[in-house]
Tab-separated table of N, CA and C in Angstrom:
chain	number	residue	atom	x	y	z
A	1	UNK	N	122.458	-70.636	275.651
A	1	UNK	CA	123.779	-70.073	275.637
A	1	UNK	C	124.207	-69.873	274.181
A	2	UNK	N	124.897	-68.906	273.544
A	2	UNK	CA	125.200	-68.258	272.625
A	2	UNK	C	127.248	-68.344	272.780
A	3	UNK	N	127.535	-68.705	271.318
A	3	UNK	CA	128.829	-68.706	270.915
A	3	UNK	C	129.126	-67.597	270.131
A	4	UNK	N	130.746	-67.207	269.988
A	4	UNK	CA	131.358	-66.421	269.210
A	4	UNK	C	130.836	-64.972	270.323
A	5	UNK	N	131.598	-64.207	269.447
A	5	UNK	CA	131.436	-62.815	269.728
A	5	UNK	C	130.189	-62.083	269.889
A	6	UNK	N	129.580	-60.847	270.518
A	6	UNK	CA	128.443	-60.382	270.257
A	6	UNK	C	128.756	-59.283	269.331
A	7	UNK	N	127.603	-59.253	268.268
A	7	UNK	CA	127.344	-57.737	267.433
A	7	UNK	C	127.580	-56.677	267.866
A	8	UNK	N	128.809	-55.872	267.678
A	8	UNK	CA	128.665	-54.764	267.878
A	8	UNK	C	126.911	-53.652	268.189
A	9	UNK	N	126.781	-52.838	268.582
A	9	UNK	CA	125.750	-51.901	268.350
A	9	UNK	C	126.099	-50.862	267.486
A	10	UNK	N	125.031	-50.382	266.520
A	10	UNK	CA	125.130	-49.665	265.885
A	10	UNK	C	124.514	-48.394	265.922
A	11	UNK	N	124.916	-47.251	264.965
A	11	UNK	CA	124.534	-45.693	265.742
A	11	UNK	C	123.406	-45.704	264.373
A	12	UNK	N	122.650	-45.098	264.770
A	12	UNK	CA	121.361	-44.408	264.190
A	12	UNK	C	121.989	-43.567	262.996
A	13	UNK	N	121.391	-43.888	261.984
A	13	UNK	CA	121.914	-43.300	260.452
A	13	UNK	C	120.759	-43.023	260.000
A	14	UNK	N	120.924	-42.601	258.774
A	14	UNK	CA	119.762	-41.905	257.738
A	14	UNK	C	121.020	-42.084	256.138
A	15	UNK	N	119.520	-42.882	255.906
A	15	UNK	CA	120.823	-43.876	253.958
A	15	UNK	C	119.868	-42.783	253.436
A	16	UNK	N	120.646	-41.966	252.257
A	16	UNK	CA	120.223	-41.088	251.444
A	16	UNK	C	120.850	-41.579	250.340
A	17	UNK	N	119.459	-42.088	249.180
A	17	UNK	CA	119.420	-42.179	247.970
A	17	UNK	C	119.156	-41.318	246.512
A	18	UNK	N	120.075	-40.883	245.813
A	18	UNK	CA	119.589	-39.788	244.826
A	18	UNK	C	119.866	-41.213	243.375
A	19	UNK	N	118.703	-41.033	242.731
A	19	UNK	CA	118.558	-41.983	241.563
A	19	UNK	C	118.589	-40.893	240.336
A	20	UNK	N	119.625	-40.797	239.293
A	20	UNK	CA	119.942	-40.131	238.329
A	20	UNK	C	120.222	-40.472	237.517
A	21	UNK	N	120.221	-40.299	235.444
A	21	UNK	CA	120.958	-40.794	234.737
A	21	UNK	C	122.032	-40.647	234.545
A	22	UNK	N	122.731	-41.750	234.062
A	22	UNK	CA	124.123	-41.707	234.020
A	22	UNK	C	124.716	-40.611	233.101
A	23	UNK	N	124.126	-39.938	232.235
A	23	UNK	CA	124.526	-39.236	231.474
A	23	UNK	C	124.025	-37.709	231.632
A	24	UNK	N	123.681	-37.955	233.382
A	24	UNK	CA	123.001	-36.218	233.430
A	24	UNK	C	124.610	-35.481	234.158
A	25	UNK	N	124.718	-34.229	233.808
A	25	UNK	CA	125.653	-33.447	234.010
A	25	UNK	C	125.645	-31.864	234.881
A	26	UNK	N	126.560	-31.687	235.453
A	26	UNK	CA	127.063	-30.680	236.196
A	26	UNK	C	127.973	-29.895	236.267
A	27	UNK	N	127.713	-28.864	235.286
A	27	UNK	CA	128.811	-27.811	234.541
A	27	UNK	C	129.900	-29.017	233.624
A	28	UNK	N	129.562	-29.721	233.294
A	28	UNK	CA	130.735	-30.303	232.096
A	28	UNK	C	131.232	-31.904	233.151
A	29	UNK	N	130.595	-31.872	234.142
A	29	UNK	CA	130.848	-33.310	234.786
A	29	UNK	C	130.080	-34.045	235.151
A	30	UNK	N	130.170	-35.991	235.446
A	30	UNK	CA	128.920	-36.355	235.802
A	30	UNK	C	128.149	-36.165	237.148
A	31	UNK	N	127.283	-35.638	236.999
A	31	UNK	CA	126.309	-35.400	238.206
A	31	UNK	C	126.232	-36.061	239.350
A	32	UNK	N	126.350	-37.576	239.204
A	32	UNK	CA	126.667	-38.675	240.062
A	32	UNK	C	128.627	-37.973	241.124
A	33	UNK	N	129.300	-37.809	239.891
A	33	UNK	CA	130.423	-37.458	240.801
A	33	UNK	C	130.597	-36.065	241.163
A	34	UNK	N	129.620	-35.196	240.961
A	34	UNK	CA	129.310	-33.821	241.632
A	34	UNK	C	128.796	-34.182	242.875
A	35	UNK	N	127.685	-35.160	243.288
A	35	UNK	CA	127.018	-35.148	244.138
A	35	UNK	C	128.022	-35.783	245.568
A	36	UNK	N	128.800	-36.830	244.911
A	36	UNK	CA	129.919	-37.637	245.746
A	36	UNK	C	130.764	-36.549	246.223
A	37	UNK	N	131.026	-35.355	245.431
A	37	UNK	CA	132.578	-34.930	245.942
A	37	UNK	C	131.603	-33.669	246.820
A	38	UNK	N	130.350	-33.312	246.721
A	38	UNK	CA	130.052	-32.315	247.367
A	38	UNK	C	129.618	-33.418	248.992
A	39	UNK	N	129.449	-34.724	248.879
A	39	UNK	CA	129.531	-35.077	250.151
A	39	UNK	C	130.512	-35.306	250.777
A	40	UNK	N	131.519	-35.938	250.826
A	40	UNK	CA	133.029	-35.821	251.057
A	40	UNK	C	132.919	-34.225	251.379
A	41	UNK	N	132.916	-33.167	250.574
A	41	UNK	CA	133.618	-31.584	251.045
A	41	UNK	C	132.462	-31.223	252.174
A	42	UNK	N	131.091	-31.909	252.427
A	42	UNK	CA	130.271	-31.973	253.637
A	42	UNK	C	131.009	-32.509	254.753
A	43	UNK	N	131.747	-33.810	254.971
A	43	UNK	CA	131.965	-34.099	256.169
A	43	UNK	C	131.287	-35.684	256.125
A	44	UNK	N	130.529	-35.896	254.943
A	44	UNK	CA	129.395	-37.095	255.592
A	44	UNK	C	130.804	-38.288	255.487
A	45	UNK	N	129.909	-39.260	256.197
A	45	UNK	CA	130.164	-40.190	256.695
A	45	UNK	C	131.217	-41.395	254.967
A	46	UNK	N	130.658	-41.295	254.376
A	46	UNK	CA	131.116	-42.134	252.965
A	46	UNK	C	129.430	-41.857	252.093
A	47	UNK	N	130.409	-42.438	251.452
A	47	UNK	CA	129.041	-42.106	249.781
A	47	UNK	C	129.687	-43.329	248.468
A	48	UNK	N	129.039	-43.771	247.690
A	48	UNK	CA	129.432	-44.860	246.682
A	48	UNK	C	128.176	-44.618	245.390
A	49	UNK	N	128.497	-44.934	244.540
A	49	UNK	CA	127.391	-44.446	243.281
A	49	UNK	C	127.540	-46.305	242.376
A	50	UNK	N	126.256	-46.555	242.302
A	50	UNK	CA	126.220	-47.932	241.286
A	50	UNK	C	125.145	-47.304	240.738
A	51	UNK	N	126.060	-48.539	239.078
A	51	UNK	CA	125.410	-48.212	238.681
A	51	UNK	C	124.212	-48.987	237.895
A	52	UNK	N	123.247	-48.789	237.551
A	52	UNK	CA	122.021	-49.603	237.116
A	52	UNK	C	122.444	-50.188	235.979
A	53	UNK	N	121.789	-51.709	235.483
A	53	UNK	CA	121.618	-52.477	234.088
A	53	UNK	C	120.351	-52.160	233.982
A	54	UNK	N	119.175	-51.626	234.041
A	54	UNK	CA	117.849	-51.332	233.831
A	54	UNK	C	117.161	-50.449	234.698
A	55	UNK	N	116.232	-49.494	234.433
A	55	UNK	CA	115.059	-48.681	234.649
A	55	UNK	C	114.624	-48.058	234.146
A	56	UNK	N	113.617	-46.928	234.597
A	56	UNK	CA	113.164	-46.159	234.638
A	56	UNK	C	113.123	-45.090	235.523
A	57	UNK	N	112.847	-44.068	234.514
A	57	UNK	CA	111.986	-42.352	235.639
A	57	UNK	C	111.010	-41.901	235.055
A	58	UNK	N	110.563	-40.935	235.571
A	58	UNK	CA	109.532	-40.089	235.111
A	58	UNK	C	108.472	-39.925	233.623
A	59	UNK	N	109.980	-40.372	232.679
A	59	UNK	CA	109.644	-39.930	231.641
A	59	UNK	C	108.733	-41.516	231.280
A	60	UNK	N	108.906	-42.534	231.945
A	60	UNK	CA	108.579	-44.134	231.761
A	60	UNK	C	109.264	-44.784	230.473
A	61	UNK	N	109.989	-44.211	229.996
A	61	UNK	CA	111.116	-45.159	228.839
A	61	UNK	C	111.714	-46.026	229.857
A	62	UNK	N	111.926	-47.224	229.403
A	62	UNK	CA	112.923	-47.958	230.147
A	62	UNK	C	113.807	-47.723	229.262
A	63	UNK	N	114.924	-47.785	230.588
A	63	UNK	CA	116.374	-47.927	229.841
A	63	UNK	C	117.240	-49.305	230.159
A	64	UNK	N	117.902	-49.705	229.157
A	64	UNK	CA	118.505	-51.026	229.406
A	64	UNK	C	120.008	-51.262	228.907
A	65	UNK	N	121.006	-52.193	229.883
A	65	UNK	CA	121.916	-52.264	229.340
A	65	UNK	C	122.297	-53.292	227.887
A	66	UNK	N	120.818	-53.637	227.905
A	66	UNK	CA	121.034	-54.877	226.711
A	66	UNK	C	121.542	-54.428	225.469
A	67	UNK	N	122.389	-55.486	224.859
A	67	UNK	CA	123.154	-54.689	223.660
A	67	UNK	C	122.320	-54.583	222.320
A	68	UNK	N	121.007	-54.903	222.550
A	68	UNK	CA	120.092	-54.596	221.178
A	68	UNK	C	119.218	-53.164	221.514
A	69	UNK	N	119.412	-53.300	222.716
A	69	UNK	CA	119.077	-50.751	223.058
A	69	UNK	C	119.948	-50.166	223.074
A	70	UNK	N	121.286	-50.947	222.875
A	70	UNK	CA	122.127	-49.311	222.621
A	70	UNK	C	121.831	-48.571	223.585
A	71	UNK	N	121.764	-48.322	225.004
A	71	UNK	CA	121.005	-47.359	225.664
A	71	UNK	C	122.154	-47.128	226.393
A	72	UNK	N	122.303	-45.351	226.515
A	72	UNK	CA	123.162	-44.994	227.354
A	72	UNK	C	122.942	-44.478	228.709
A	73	UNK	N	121.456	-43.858	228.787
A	73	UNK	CA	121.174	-43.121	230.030
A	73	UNK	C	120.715	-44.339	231.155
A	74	UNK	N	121.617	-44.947	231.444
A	74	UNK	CA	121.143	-46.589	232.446
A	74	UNK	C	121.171	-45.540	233.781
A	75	UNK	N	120.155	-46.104	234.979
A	75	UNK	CA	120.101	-45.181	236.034
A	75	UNK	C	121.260	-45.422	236.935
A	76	UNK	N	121.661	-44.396	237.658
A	76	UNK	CA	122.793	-44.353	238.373
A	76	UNK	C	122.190	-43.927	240.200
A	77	UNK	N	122.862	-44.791	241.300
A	77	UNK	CA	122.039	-44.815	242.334
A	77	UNK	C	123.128	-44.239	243.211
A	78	UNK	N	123.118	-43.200	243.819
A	78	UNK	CA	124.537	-42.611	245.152
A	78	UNK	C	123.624	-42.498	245.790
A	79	UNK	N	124.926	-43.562	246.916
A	79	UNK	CA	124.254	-43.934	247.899
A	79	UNK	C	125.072	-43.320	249.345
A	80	UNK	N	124.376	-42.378	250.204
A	80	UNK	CA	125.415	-41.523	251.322
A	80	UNK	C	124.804	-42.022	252.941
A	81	UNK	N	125.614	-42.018	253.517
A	81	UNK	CA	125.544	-42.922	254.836
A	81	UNK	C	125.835	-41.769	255.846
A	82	UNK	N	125.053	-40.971	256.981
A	82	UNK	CA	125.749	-40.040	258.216
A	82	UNK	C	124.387	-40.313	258.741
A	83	UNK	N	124.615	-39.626	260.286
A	83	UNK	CA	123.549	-39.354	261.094
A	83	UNK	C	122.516	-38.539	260.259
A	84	UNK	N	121.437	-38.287	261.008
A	84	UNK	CA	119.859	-37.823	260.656
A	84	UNK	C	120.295	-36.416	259.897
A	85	UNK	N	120.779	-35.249	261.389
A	85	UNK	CA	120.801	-34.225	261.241
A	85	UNK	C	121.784	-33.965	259.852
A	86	UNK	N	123.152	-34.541	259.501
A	86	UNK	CA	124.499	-34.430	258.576
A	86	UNK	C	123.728	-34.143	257.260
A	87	UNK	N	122.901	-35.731	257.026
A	87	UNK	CA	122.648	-36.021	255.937
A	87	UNK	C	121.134	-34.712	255.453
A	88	UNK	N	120.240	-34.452	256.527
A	88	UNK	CA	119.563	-33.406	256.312
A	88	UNK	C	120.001	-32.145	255.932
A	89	UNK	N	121.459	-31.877	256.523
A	89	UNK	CA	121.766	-30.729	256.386
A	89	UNK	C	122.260	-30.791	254.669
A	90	UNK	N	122.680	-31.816	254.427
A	90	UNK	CA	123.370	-31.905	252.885
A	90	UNK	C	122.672	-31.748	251.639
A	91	UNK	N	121.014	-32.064	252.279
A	91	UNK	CA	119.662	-31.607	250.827
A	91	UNK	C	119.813	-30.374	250.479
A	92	UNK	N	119.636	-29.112	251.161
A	92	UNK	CA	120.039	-28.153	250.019
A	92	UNK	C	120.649	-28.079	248.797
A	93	UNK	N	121.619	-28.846	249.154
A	93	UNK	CA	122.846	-29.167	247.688
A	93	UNK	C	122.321	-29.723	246.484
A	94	UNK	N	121.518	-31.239	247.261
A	94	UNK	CA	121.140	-31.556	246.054
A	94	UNK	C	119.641	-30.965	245.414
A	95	UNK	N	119.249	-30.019	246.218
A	95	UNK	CA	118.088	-29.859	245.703
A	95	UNK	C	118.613	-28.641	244.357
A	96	UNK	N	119.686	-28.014	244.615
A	96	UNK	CA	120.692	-27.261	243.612
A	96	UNK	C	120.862	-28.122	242.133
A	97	UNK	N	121.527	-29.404	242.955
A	97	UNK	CA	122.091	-30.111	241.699
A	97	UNK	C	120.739	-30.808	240.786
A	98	UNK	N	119.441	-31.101	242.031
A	98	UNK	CA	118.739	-31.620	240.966
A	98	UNK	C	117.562	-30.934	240.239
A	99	UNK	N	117.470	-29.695	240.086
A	99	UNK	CA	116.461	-28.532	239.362
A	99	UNK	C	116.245	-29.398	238.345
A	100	UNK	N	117.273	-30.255	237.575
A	100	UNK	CA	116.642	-30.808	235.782
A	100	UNK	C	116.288	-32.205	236.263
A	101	UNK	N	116.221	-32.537	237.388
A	101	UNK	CA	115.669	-34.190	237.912
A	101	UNK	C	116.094	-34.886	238.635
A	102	UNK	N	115.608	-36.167	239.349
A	102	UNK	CA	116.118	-37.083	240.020
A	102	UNK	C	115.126	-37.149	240.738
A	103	UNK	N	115.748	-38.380	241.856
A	103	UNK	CA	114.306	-38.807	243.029
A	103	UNK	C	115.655	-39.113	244.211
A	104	UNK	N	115.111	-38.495	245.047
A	104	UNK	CA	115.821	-38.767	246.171
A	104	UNK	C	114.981	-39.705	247.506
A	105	UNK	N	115.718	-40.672	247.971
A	105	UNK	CA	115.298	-41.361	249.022
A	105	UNK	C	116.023	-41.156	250.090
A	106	UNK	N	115.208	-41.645	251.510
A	106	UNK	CA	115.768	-41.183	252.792
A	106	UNK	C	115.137	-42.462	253.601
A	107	UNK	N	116.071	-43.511	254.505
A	107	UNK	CA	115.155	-44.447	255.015
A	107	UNK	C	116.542	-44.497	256.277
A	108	UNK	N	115.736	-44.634	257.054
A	108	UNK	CA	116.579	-45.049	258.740
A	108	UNK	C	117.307	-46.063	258.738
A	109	UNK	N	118.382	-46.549	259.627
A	109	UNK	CA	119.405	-47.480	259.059
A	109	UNK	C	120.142	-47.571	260.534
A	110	UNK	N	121.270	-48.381	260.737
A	110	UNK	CA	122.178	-48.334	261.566
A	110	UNK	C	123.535	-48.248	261.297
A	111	UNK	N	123.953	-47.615	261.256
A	111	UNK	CA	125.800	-47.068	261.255
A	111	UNK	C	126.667	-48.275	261.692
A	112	UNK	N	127.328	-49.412	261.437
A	112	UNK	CA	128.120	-49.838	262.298
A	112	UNK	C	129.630	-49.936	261.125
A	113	UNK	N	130.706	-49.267	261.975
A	113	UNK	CA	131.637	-48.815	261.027
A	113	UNK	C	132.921	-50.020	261.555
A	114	UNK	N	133.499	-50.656	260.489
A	114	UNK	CA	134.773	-51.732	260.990
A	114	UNK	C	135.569	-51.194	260.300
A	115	UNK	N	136.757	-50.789	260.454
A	115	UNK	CA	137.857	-49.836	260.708
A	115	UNK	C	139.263	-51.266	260.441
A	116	UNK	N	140.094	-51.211	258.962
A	116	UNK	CA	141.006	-52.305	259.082
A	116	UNK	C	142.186	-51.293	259.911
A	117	UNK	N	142.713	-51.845	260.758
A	117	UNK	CA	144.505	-51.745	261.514
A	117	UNK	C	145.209	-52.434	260.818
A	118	UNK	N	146.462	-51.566	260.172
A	118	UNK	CA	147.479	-51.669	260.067
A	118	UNK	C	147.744	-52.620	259.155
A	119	UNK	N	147.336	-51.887	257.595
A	119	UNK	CA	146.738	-52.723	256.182
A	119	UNK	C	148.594	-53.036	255.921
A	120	UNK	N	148.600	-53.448	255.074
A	120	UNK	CA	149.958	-53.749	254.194
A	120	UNK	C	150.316	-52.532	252.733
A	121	UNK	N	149.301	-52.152	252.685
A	121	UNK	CA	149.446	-51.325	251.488
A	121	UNK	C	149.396	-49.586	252.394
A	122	UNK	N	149.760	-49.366	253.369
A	122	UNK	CA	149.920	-48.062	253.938
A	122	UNK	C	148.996	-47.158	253.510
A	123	UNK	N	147.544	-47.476	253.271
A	123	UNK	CA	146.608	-47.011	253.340
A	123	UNK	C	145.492	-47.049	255.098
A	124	UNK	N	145.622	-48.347	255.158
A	124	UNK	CA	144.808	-48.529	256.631
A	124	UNK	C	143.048	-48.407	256.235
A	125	UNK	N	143.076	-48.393	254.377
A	125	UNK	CA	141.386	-48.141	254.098
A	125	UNK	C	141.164	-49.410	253.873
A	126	UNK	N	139.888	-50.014	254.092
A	126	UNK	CA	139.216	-50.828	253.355
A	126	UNK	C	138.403	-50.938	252.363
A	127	UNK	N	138.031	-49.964	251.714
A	127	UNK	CA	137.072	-49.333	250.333
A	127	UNK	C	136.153	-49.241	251.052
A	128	UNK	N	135.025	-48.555	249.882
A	128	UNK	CA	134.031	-48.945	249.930
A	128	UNK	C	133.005	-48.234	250.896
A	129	UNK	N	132.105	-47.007	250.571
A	129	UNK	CA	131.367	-46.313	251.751
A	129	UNK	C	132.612	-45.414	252.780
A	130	UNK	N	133.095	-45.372	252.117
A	130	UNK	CA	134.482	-44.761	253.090
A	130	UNK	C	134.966	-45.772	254.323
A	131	UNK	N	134.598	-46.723	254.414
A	131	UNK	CA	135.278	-48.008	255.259
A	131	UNK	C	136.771	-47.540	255.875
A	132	UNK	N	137.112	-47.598	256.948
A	132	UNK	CA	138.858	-47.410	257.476
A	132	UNK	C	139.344	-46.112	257.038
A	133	UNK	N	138.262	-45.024	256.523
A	133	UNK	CA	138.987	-43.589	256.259
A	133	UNK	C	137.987	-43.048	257.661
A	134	UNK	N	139.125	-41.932	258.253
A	134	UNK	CA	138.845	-40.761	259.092
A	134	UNK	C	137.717	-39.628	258.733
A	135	UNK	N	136.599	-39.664	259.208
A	135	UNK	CA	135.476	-38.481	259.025
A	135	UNK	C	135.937	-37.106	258.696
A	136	UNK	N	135.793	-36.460	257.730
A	136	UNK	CA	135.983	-35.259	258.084
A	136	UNK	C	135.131	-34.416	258.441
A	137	UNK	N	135.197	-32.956	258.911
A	137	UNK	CA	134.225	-32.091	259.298
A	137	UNK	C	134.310	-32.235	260.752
């Protein structure tokens, strides 16, 4: 016999990862927040961008936040959360935004969304992945 509540079930997702430097750009803005606001004007589900203290790409320089590299291009990771088909439909875009680079990941996942009621600050959001905001699209 089992206590407390049972786990919700969760809906079938697809986590889409685009790994970029922090200092790569998109007409005069950062690339990281090109890629966020073109998911939002998609419809997807939420999106969030962290950002890296260390890596690498392609080029194999590591980059580091340590204060004896001075290093500015630290990697930056947006991270977008919708069903299979949403998030498929949204690669075109970035395959636009990323002509000068990046690596994009795609791995199966489960959706389970908790929704705060009736916050104190007359938002009703909880941050974070779009948490307690309404889908659009």
């Amino acid at each position: 016999m089992t206590h407390g509540t049972a786990h919700p079930g969760g809906t079938p997702a697809l986590r889409l990862t685009v790994l970029v430097g922090e200092e790569d750009v998109w007409h005069h803005k950062p690339l990281y927040a090109e890629i966020v606001h073109r998911a939002r004007d998609a419809g997807l589900a939420g999106a969030a961008v962290f950002r890296g203290i260390e890596g690498f790409g392609s080029s194999g320089i590591v980059h580091t936040q340590r204060l004896l590299s001075l290093s500015e291009e630290l990697p930056v990771a947006i991270v977008v959360v919708d069903t299979k088909e949403r998030v498929r439909a949204f690669l075109p875009q970035l395959e636009e935004l990323l002509a000068h680079g990046g690596l994009v990941t795609l791995d199966p996942c489960e959706m389970i969304s908790y929704r705060r009621t009736g916050g104190t600050d007359g938002t009703g959001g909880a941050g974070g992945m779009g948490a307690g905001e309404g889908r659009r699209g």
